[in-house]
PDB file of C-alpha atoms in Angstrom:
ATOM      1  CA  MET R 758      -4.630  -6.930  16.638  1.00 46.00           C
ATOM      2  CA  THR R 759      -6.007  -4.191  18.860  1.00 47.00           C
ATOM      3  CA  THR R 760      -3.420  -2.209  20.758  1.00 42.00           C
ATOM      4  CA  SER R 761      -4.837  -0.813  23.956  1.00 39.00           C
ATOM      5  CA  PRO R 762      -3.362   2.307  25.597  1.00 37.00           C
ATOM      6  CA  SER R 763      -2.304   0.204  28.590  1.00 35.00           C
ATOM      7  CA  GLU R 764       0.198  -1.638  26.405  1.00 39.00           C
ATOM      8  CA  THR R 765       2.408   1.405  26.099  1.00 37.00           C
ATOM      9  CA  THR R 766       4.157   3.302  28.842  1.00 33.00           C
ATOM     10  CA  ASP R 767       4.976   6.490  26.921  1.00 40.00           C
ATOM     11  CA  THR R 768       2.356   9.201  27.410  1.00 38.00           C
ATOM     12  CA  GLY R 769       2.563  10.383  23.821  1.00 49.00           C
ATOM     13  CA  ALA R 770       2.239   6.860  22.437  1.00 51.00           C
ATOM     14  CA  GLY R 771      -0.636   6.167  24.809  1.00 62.00           C
ATOM     15  CA  SER R 772      -2.580   9.257  23.721  1.00 92.00           C
ATOM     16  CA  PHE R 773      -1.982   8.299  20.082  1.00 94.00           C
ATOM     17  CA  ALA R 774      -3.372   4.815  20.721  1.00 95.00           C
ATOM     18  CA  ASP R 775      -6.361   6.397  22.470  1.00 96.00           C
ATOM     19  CA  TRP R 776      -6.975   8.511  19.389  1.00 96.00           C
ATOM     20  CA  VAL R 777      -6.719   5.529  17.018  1.00 97.00           C
ATOM     21  CA  GLY R 778      -9.187   3.642  19.221  1.00 97.00           C
ATOM     22  CA  GLU R 779     -11.596   6.556  19.013  1.00 97.00           C
ATOM     23  CA  VAL R 780     -11.296   6.615  15.224  1.00 98.00           C
ATOM     24  CA  ALA R 781     -11.971   2.876  15.073  1.00 98.00           C
ATOM     25  CA  SER R 782     -14.965   3.185  17.374  1.00 98.00           C
ATOM     26  CA  ALA R 783     -16.413   6.040  15.320  1.00 98.00           C
ATOM     27  CA  VAL R 784     -16.363   3.913  12.155  1.00 98.00           C
ATOM     28  CA  GLY R 785     -17.725   0.838  13.940  1.00 97.00           C
ATOM     29  CA  SER R 786     -14.496  -1.192  14.017  1.00 97.00           C
ATOM     30  CA  GLU R 787     -13.103  -3.213  16.903  1.00 96.00           C
ATOM     31  CA  ASP R 788     -10.034  -4.288  14.944  1.00 97.00           C
ATOM     32  CA  TRP R 789      -7.273  -1.700  14.954  1.00 98.00           C
ATOM     33  CA  SER R 790      -3.627  -1.170  15.809  1.00 97.00           C
ATOM     34  CA  ALA R 791      -1.318   1.696  16.708  1.00 96.00           C
ATOM     35  CA  ASP R 792       1.978  -0.160  16.596  1.00 95.00           C
ATOM     36  CA  HIS R 793       5.133   1.880  15.919  1.00 93.00           C
ATOM     37  CA  GLY R 794       3.131   5.078  15.597  1.00 92.00           C
ATOM     38  CA  THR R 795       1.131   3.751  12.635  1.00 97.00           C
ATOM     39  CA  ALA R 796      -2.662   3.900  12.815  1.00 98.00           C
ATOM     40  CA  LYS R 797      -4.414   1.051  11.044  1.00 98.00           C
ATOM     41  CA  VAL R 798      -8.153   0.445  11.229  1.00 98.00           C
ATOM     42  CA  MET R 799      -9.698  -2.650   9.691  1.00 98.00           C
ATOM     43  CA  VAL R 800     -13.278  -2.486   8.411  1.00 98.00           C
ATOM     44  CA  ALA R 801     -15.589  -4.914   6.629  1.00 98.00           C
ATOM     45  CA  ALA R 802     -15.923  -4.488   2.884  1.00 98.00           C
ATOM     46  CA  ASP R 803     -19.596  -3.585   3.181  1.00 97.00           C
ATOM     47  CA  ALA R 804     -18.653  -0.813   5.655  1.00 98.00           C
ATOM     48  CA  TRP R 805     -15.850   0.617   3.483  1.00 98.00           C
ATOM     49  CA  HIS R 806     -17.702   3.578   2.009  1.00 98.00           C
ATOM     50  CA  ALA R 807     -19.420   4.480   5.268  1.00 98.00           C
ATOM     51  CA  ALA R 808     -16.154   4.277   7.209  1.00 98.00           C
ATOM     52  CA  LEU R 809     -14.318   6.592   4.809  1.00 98.00           C
ATOM     53  CA  SER R 810     -17.271   8.983   4.769  1.00 98.00           C
ATOM     54  CA  THR R 811     -17.231   9.150   8.557  1.00 98.00           C
ATOM     55  CA  ALA R 812     -13.477   9.628   8.532  1.00 98.00           C
ATOM     56  CA  LYS R 813     -13.777  12.732   6.364  1.00 98.00           C
ATOM     57  CA  LEU R 814     -17.047  14.281   7.466  1.00 98.00           C
ATOM     58  CA  GLU R 815     -16.955  13.574  11.200  1.00 97.00           C
ATOM     59  CA  LEU R 816     -13.335  12.909  12.143  1.00 97.00           C
ATOM     60  CA  GLY R 817     -11.612  15.642  10.175  1.00 97.00           C
ATOM     61  CA  LEU R 818      -9.520  13.253   8.067  1.00 98.00           C
ATOM     62  CA  VAL R 819      -9.994  15.399   5.010  1.00 98.00           C
ATOM     63  CA  PHE R 820      -6.725  14.766   3.177  1.00 98.00           C
ATOM     64  CA  PHE R 821      -6.652  11.743   0.853  1.00 98.00           C
ATOM     65  CA  SER R 822      -3.145  10.274   0.622  1.00 98.00           C
ATOM     66  CA  TYR R 823      -3.401   7.005  -1.307  1.00 98.00           C
ATOM     67  CA  LEU R 824      -5.369   3.868  -2.121  1.00 98.00           C
ATOM     68  CA  SER R 825      -3.718   0.612  -3.134  1.00 98.00           C
ATOM     69  CA  ALA R 826      -3.926  -3.135  -2.681  1.00 98.00           C
ATOM     70  CA  ILE R 827      -1.909  -6.192  -1.678  1.00 97.00           C
ATOM     71  CA  ASP R 828      -2.350  -9.559  -3.356  1.00 97.00           C
ATOM     72  CA  TRP R 829      -1.928 -12.106  -0.578  1.00 96.00           C
ATOM     73  CA  ALA R 830      -1.238 -15.294  -2.540  1.00 94.00           C
ATOM     74  CA  ASN R 831       0.440 -18.670  -2.125  1.00 94.00           C
ATOM     75  CA  ASP R 832       0.831 -19.268  -5.864  1.00 90.00           C
ATOM     76  CA  VAL R 833       3.405 -16.921  -7.380  1.00 87.00           C
ATOM     77  CA  ALA R 834       4.444 -16.828 -11.025  1.00 85.00           C
ATOM     78  CA  VAL R 835       7.977 -15.630 -10.327  1.00 77.00           C
ATOM     79  CA  GLY R 836      10.176 -15.934  -7.256  1.00 76.00           C
ATOM     80  CA  ASP R 837       9.782 -17.920  -4.067  1.00 80.00           C
ATOM     81  CA  PRO R 838       6.384 -18.665  -2.535  1.00 85.00           C
ATOM     82  CA  PRO R 839       5.714 -17.288   0.967  1.00 88.00           C
ATOM     83  CA  ALA R 840       7.627 -18.988   3.785  1.00 88.00           C
ATOM     84  CA  GLU R 841       4.320 -19.679   5.554  1.00 93.00           C
ATOM     85  CA  PRO R 842       0.987 -20.236   3.788  1.00 94.00           C
ATOM     86  CA  VAL R 843      -1.211 -17.138   3.740  1.00 95.00           C
ATOM     87  CA  ASP R 844      -4.964 -16.676   3.711  1.00 96.00           C
ATOM     88  CA  GLU R 845      -5.440 -15.821   0.040  1.00 96.00           C
ATOM     89  CA  ARG R 846      -7.216 -12.509  -0.434  1.00 97.00           C
ATOM     90  CA  TYR R 847      -6.863  -8.949  -1.586  1.00 98.00           C
ATOM     91  CA  GLU R 848      -6.219  -6.337   1.053  1.00 98.00           C
ATOM     92  CA  VAL R 849      -7.252  -2.841   0.014  1.00 98.00           C
ATOM     93  CA  LEU R 850      -5.730   0.066   1.924  1.00 98.00           C
ATOM     94  CA  ALA R 851      -6.535   3.762   1.921  1.00 98.00           C
ATOM     95  CA  GLY R 852      -4.609   6.420   3.806  1.00 98.00           C
ATOM     96  CA  VAL R 853      -6.393   9.593   4.924  1.00 98.00           C
ATOM     97  CA  ALA R 854      -5.119  12.309   7.233  1.00 98.00           C
ATOM     98  CA  ASP R 855      -6.014  15.470   9.089  1.00 96.00           C
ATOM     99  CA  LEU R 856      -4.426  18.790   8.176  1.00 94.00           C
ATOM    100  CA  ALA R 857      -3.966  20.162  11.672  1.00 92.00           C
ATOM    101  CA  GLU R 858      -1.553  17.578  13.070  1.00 92.00           C
ATOM    102  CA  GLY R 859      -0.790  15.460  10.012  1.00 91.00           C
ATOM    103  CA  ARG R 860      -2.007  12.244  11.614  1.00 96.00           C
ATOM    104  CA  ILE R 861      -2.741   9.587   9.016  1.00 98.00           C
ATOM    105  CA  VAL R 862      -5.027   6.577   9.376  1.00 98.00           C
ATOM    106  CA  HIS R 863      -4.613   3.560   7.107  1.00 98.00           C
ATOM    107  CA  PHE R 864      -8.010   1.971   6.558  1.00 98.00           C
ATOM    108  CA  SER R 865      -7.912  -1.673   5.484  1.00 98.00           C
ATOM    109  CA  THR R 866     -10.429  -4.158   4.179  1.00 98.00           C
ATOM    110  CA  THR R 867     -10.185  -7.615   2.645  1.00 98.00           C
ATOM    111  CA  LEU R 868     -11.807  -9.018  -0.471  1.00 98.00           C
ATOM    112  CA  PRO R 869     -12.064 -12.504  -1.956  1.00 97.00           C
ATOM    113  CA  LYS R 870      -9.983 -13.123  -5.071  1.00 94.00           C
ATOM    114  CA  ASP R 871     -13.011 -13.979  -7.199  1.00 95.00           C
ATOM    115  CA  GLY R 872     -15.188 -11.033  -8.111  1.00 94.00           C
ATOM    116  CA  ALA R 873     -13.313  -8.563  -5.902  1.00 97.00           C
ATOM    117  CA  SER R 874     -15.421  -5.423  -5.617  1.00 98.00           C
ATOM    118  CA  LEU R 875     -15.769  -2.342  -3.405  1.00 98.00           C
ATOM    119  CA  PRO R 876     -17.925   0.759  -3.594  1.00 98.00           C
ATOM    120  CA  SER R 877     -16.009   3.702  -5.007  1.00 98.00           C
ATOM    121  CA  ILE R 878     -15.073   6.445  -2.554  1.00 98.00           C
ATOM    122  CA  THR R 879     -14.569   9.051  -5.301  1.00 98.00           C
ATOM    123  CA  ASP R 880     -17.711  10.849  -4.111  1.00 98.00           C
ATOM    124  CA  VAL R 881     -16.029  11.254  -0.710  1.00 98.00           C
ATOM    125  CA  TYR R 882     -12.406  11.781  -1.756  1.00 98.00           C
ATOM    126  CA  ALA R 883     -12.080  12.978  -5.349  1.00 98.00           C
ATOM    127  CA  GLY R 884      -8.375  12.131  -5.198  1.00 97.00           C
ATOM    128  CA  ALA R 885      -9.237   8.430  -5.088  1.00 98.00           C
ATOM    129  CA  ASN R 886     -10.203   8.532  -8.763  1.00 98.00           C
ATOM    130  CA  TRP R 887      -6.858   7.574 -10.307  1.00 97.00           C
ATOM    131  CA  HIS R 888      -5.936   5.266  -7.427  1.00 98.00           C
ATOM    132  CA  GLU R 889      -9.063   3.174  -7.904  1.00 98.00           C
ATOM    133  CA  ARG R 890      -8.474   3.038 -11.655  1.00 98.00           C
ATOM    134  CA  GLU R 891      -4.936   1.830 -11.032  1.00 97.00           C
ATOM    135  CA  ALA R 892      -6.119  -0.866  -8.593  1.00 98.00           C
ATOM    136  CA  THR R 893      -8.677  -2.053 -11.152  1.00 97.00           C
ATOM    137  CA  GLU R 894      -6.061  -2.217 -13.882  1.00 97.00           C
ATOM    138  CA  MET R 895      -3.300  -3.809 -11.836  1.00 96.00           C
ATOM    139  CA  PHE R 896      -5.256  -6.138  -9.516  1.00 97.00           C
ATOM    140  CA  ASP R 897      -8.700  -6.651 -11.156  1.00 97.00           C
ATOM    141  CA  ILE R 898     -10.591  -5.046  -8.263  1.00 98.00           C
ATOM    142  CA  ALA R 899     -13.814  -3.355  -9.359  1.00 98.00           C
ATOM    143  CA  PHE R 900     -14.933  -0.102  -7.731  1.00 98.00           C
ATOM    144  CA  GLU R 901     -18.676   0.145  -8.110  1.00 98.00           C
ATOM    145  CA  GLY R 902     -19.897   3.631  -8.986  1.00 97.00           C
ATOM    146  CA  HIS R 903     -16.531   4.899 -10.235  1.00 98.00           C
ATOM    147  CA  PRO R 904     -17.247   7.699 -12.738  1.00 97.00           C
ATOM    148  CA  ASN R 905     -14.611   6.715 -15.321  1.00 95.00           C
ATOM    149  CA  PRO R 906     -13.182   3.205 -14.833  1.00 94.00           C
ATOM    150  CA  VAL R 907     -10.813   3.199 -17.810  1.00 93.00           C
ATOM    151  CA  LYS R 908      -7.183   2.125 -17.930  1.00 92.00           C
ATOM    152  CA  LEU R 909      -4.413   4.490 -16.922  1.00 93.00           C
ATOM    153  CA  TYR R 910      -1.275   2.792 -18.185  1.00 94.00           C
ATOM    154  CA  LEU R 911      -1.886  -0.199 -20.408  1.00 92.00           C
ATOM    155  CA  PRO R 912      -3.315  -0.503 -23.919  1.00 93.00           C
ATOM    156  CA  ASP R 913      -6.958  -1.505 -24.145  1.00 89.00           C
ATOM    157  CA  ALA R 914      -5.979  -4.810 -25.749  1.00 91.00           C
ATOM    158  CA  PHE R 915      -3.618  -5.714 -22.897  1.00 91.00           C
ATOM    159  CA  GLU R 916      -4.655  -8.890 -21.064  1.00 90.00           C
ATOM    160  CA  GLY R 917      -3.941  -9.618 -17.426  1.00 92.00           C
ATOM    161  CA  HIS R 918      -3.270  -7.652 -14.274  1.00 94.00           C
ATOM    162  CA  PRO R 919       0.460  -7.090 -13.691  1.00 93.00           C
ATOM    163  CA  LEU R 920       0.418  -6.713  -9.881  1.00 93.00           C
ATOM    164  CA  GLN R 921      -1.286 -10.029  -9.284  1.00 94.00           C
ATOM    165  CA  LYS R 922       1.234 -12.498  -7.883  1.00 91.00           C
ATOM    166  CA  THR R 923       0.244 -15.047 -10.521  1.00 90.00           C
ATOM    167  CA  TYR R 924       1.110 -12.684 -13.374  1.00 91.00           C
ATOM    168  CA  PRO R 925       4.377 -13.715 -15.103  1.00 85.00           C
ATOM    169  CA  LEU R 926       6.121 -10.351 -15.015  1.00 70.00           C
ATOM    170  CA  LEU R 927       9.038 -10.504 -17.439  1.00 69.00           C
ATOM    171  CA  SER R 928      11.216  -8.118 -15.431  1.00 61.00           C
ATOM    172  CA  ARG R 929      10.971 -10.471 -12.440  1.00 57.00           C
ATOM    173  CA  GLU R 930      11.962 -13.444 -14.560  1.00 59.00           C
ATOM    174  CA  VAL R 931      15.136 -11.564 -15.448  1.00 58.00           C
ATOM    175  CA  LYS R 932      15.706 -10.389 -11.861  1.00 59.00           C
ATOM    176  CA  PRO R 933      13.533 -12.386  -9.403  1.00 57.00           C
ATOM    177  CA  TRP R 934      11.542 -10.545  -6.789  1.00 55.00           C
ATOM    178  CA  PRO R 935      12.520  -8.697  -4.685  1.00 57.00           C
ATOM    179  CA  GLY R 936      15.513  -8.328  -6.969  1.00 50.00           C
ATOM    180  CA  THR R 937      19.122  -7.837  -6.150  1.00 52.00           C
ATOM    181  CA  VAL R 938      20.626  -4.430  -5.749  1.00 56.00           C
ATOM    182  CA  ASP R 939      23.245  -3.555  -8.322  1.00 64.00           C
ATOM    183  CA  VAL R 940      26.041  -1.841  -6.416  1.00 67.00           C
ATOM    184  CA  GLU R 941      28.918  -0.329  -8.323  1.00 75.00           C
ATOM    185  CA  PRO R 942      32.324  -0.822  -6.673  1.00 77.00           C
ATOM    186  CA  MET R 943      33.890   2.240  -5.098  1.00 73.00           C
ATOM    187  CA  PRO R 944      36.628   3.834  -7.227  1.00 77.00           C
ATOM    188  CA  GLU R 945      40.215   3.078  -6.303  1.00 78.00           C
ATOM    189  CA  VAL R 946      41.695   5.766  -4.050  1.00 71.00           C
ATOM    190  CA  ALA R 947      45.406   6.410  -4.352  1.00 68.00           C
ATOM    191  CA  ASP R 948      47.456   5.927  -1.194  1.00 68.00           C
ATOM    192  CA  PRO R 949      49.041   9.323  -0.395  1.00 64.00           C
ATOM    193  CA  GLU R 950      52.010   7.552   1.245  1.00 72.00           C
ATOM    194  CA  ALA R 951      52.795   5.475  -1.822  1.00 64.00           C
ATOM    195  CA  PRO R 952      55.691   6.642  -4.038  1.00 64.00           C
ATOM    196  CA  SER R 953      54.622   8.470  -7.171  1.00 61.00           C
ATOM    197  CA  THR R 954      54.782   6.560 -10.435  1.00 59.00           C
ATOM    198  CA  GLU R 955      54.815   9.742 -12.502  1.00 59.00           C
ATOM    199  CA  ASN R 956      58.070  10.844 -14.179  1.00 60.00           C
ATOM    200  CA  PRO R 957      58.743  14.426 -13.018  1.00 54.00           C
ATOM    201  CA  GLU R 958      61.016  15.021 -16.034  1.00 59.00           C
ATOM    202  CA  ALA R 959      58.358  13.987 -18.543  1.00 51.00           C
TER     203      ALA R 959
END
């Protein structure tokens, strides 16, 4: 949902929203938000590479922070299904920032579950190399043109993609997602007013 500058009364927040709108316009997107000081710009999958290239070469967003994905799914192998049905898809996110003011933009695109594929941005941001490999391994998203699309973590013979919601992750069968927090009880503290139980003559 687009957040226009008129929707905020704070001057700083308004100028930030103006800036996010300018970023979105520069990459050809009309779908963006600046809620809670977070810049998110949505682009079509076929505009992904061009948008990230523009971000770096024209907008000064030269620092690559991360690339990852979300598996939006109704069918989950472990745990409860979503409270409301979701539009099943992959959402791929990449965060890039400037170095002068540290402002980060989260670029987002969506992909169908079958044959999910994006052009690699390793020629734009070299730091995306391992992130794209991880997304391929964990989600089964192909990055066309990646220079070395081999696994990072899992053996070559491993089957499946552990961050897909349909993957039966053993650790989540033991402790269902999102998992409970194991909290150790606080140690007993002696009451300073209580009479001593120690024998002073011992």
